[in-house]
Structures are given as structure tokens and as C-alpha cells.
Amino acid sequence: MRCPRDKMPLEESIFENDISIDTCSYCDGIWLDNEELGKLTGLKTDVLDGEKISEEIEWDEILKCPVCKIDMEKRYFSKEKTVKIDRCPGCFGIWLDTGEMSPILEIAYRIKDSGDFR
């Protein structure tokens, strides 16, 4: 599998809770297969799902899914609309650019602590 950002090979890494993720050693991006984000946070994926970003997106910003090879969608990570992610509409995998994992985990833990699972 190759990085959707720079086409370098993705390397399998073990993250917290023995969850296998794919990382790019060149750009530090992270690929999460469907449900891996939920496993990392302990929340159902649909709780974490934000709306699709409807603003104009430049074509050079659209990434191809490393699994399905189709265009990924730009989405907000959650209803807070503070972090943008790339999600595949086919396999529902998620691409995180460098620096996006920490704020995503913070948001997820805040949601979990608040009990707001709506």
C-alpha cells in the first residue's frame, strides 16, 4: 500500500492497544482502516463522524484511497469542525496528515468523558 500524499510505501506499525496502523515515514501520515479509529478511541465510528466539507476543494487536494484507489472525501472529524480528515467513501478508511492524530484523540476523549454519544 502506498501513501496517498507522496506515494511512498506505507509501513505497518503497532499503536496503542496493539492496534495495527499504516504509517508513512516520509510525511508522517497515518492510514486507519475502517473501525481502527473506533478501536483507538473506544467509541463507535459513527459518533466520531462529522459532516462532509462542502466548500470548494482544489483538485490537487483530493487524495486517492490507498486501498480502493478512489477519490477520498474531505470531512470534518467531528461536529466540532476543528480537524479535517480524508475519508474513503468506499472502504471508509481514514487518512490523517501529520499532526492530526493528537487533536483527534483529544476530541474523542472529550466526547467519551462528556457522555455525549449522540
Coordinates of C-alpha atoms in Angstrom, one line a residue:
M1 CA 0.0 0.0 0.0
R2 CA 1.3 3.5 -0.8
C3 CA 0.9 6.9 0.9
P4 CA -1.9 8.9 -0.8
R5 CA 0.1 12.1 -0.2
D6 CA 3.5 11.2 -1.6
K7 CA 3.2 7.7 -3.0
M8 CA 5.9 6.3 -0.7
P9 CA 5.3 2.8 0.8
L10 CA 3.3 2.7 4.0
E11 CA 4.7 0.7 6.9
E12 CA 2.7 -1.3 9.4
S13 CA 3.1 0.0 13.0
I14 CA 1.6 -1.0 16.3
F15 CA -0.2 1.8 18.0
E16 CA -1.9 1.9 21.5
N17 CA -3.9 -1.1 22.5
D18 CA -2.0 -3.3 20.0
I19 CA -3.8 -1.8 17.0
S20 CA -2.0 -2.1 13.7
I21 CA -1.9 1.1 11.7
D22 CA -0.1 2.1 8.5
T23 CA 2.3 5.0 8.5
C24 CA 4.4 6.9 6.0
S25 CA 7.9 7.5 7.2
Y26 CA 8.4 10.3 4.7
C27 CA 5.4 12.6 5.5
D28 CA 4.4 11.0 8.9
G29 CA 0.8 10.5 7.7
I30 CA -1.3 7.7 9.1
W31 CA -3.8 5.3 7.4
L32 CA -6.5 3.8 9.5
D33 CA -8.6 1.0 8.1
N34 CA -12.4 1.1 8.8
E35 CA -13.1 0.7 12.5
E36 CA -9.5 1.3 13.6
L37 CA -10.2 4.8 14.8
G38 CA -13.1 3.4 16.9
K39 CA -10.8 0.8 18.4
L40 CA -8.3 3.5 19.3
T41 CA -10.8 5.8 21.0
G42 CA -13.3 3.2 22.4
L43 CA -16.1 5.0 20.6
K44 CA -18.3 3.9 17.7
T45 CA -17.1 5.3 14.4
D46 CA -20.5 7.0 13.7
V47 CA -20.2 9.0 16.9
L48 CA -16.9 10.5 15.6
D49 CA -18.2 11.2 12.0
G50 CA -18.5 14.8 11.1
E51 CA -20.1 16.2 8.0
K52 CA -18.7 16.3 4.5
I53 CA -16.9 19.6 3.8
S54 CA -19.0 21.3 1.1
E55 CA -16.6 24.2 0.4
E56 CA -14.7 24.2 -2.9
I57 CA -11.7 21.8 -2.8
E58 CA -8.8 22.2 -5.2
W59 CA -8.2 19.1 -7.3
D60 CA -4.7 18.8 -6.1
E61 CA -6.0 18.5 -2.6
I62 CA -8.1 15.4 -3.4
L63 CA -6.3 12.2 -2.3
K64 CA -6.8 8.7 -3.7
C65 CA -7.6 5.9 -1.2
P66 CA -4.5 3.6 -0.9
V67 CA -6.9 0.6 -0.7
C68 CA -9.7 1.4 -3.2
K69 CA -7.8 3.9 -5.4
I70 CA -10.9 6.1 -5.5
D71 CA -11.1 9.8 -4.5
M72 CA -11.4 10.3 -0.8
E73 CA -13.8 12.9 0.7
K74 CA -12.7 15.8 2.9
R75 CA -14.7 15.6 6.1
Y76 CA -14.7 17.2 9.5
F77 CA -13.6 14.7 12.1
S78 CA -16.5 15.5 14.4
K79 CA -19.3 18.0 15.0
E80 CA -16.7 20.4 16.5
K81 CA -15.4 21.1 12.9
T82 CA -11.8 21.7 14.1
V83 CA -10.0 18.9 12.3
K84 CA -10.3 18.0 8.6
I85 CA -9.7 14.4 7.6
D86 CA -9.7 12.5 4.3
R87 CA -12.1 9.5 4.3
C88 CA -12.7 6.9 1.6
P89 CA -16.4 6.6 0.7
G90 CA -15.8 3.0 -0.4
C91 CA -13.9 1.2 2.4
F92 CA -14.4 4.0 5.0
G93 CA -10.7 4.1 5.8
I94 CA -9.2 7.4 7.0
W95 CA -6.1 9.3 6.1
L96 CA -4.6 11.5 8.8
D97 CA -1.9 14.0 7.9
T98 CA 1.0 14.7 10.3
G99 CA -0.2 16.3 13.5
E100 CA -3.9 15.3 13.1
M101 CA -3.9 12.2 15.4
S102 CA -3.3 14.1 18.7
P103 CA -6.2 16.6 18.3
I104 CA -8.5 13.8 17.1
L105 CA -7.7 11.7 20.2
E106 CA -8.3 14.8 22.4
I107 CA -11.7 15.4 20.8
A108 CA -12.7 11.7 21.0
Y109 CA -11.7 11.5 24.7
R110 CA -13.7 14.7 25.4
I111 CA -16.7 13.2 23.7
K112 CA -16.3 10.0 25.7
D113 CA -15.8 11.9 29.0
S114 CA -18.9 14.1 28.4
G115 CA -21.1 11.1 27.7
D116 CA -22.3 12.8 24.5
F117 CA -22.7 9.7 22.3
R118 CA -25.5 11.1 20.1

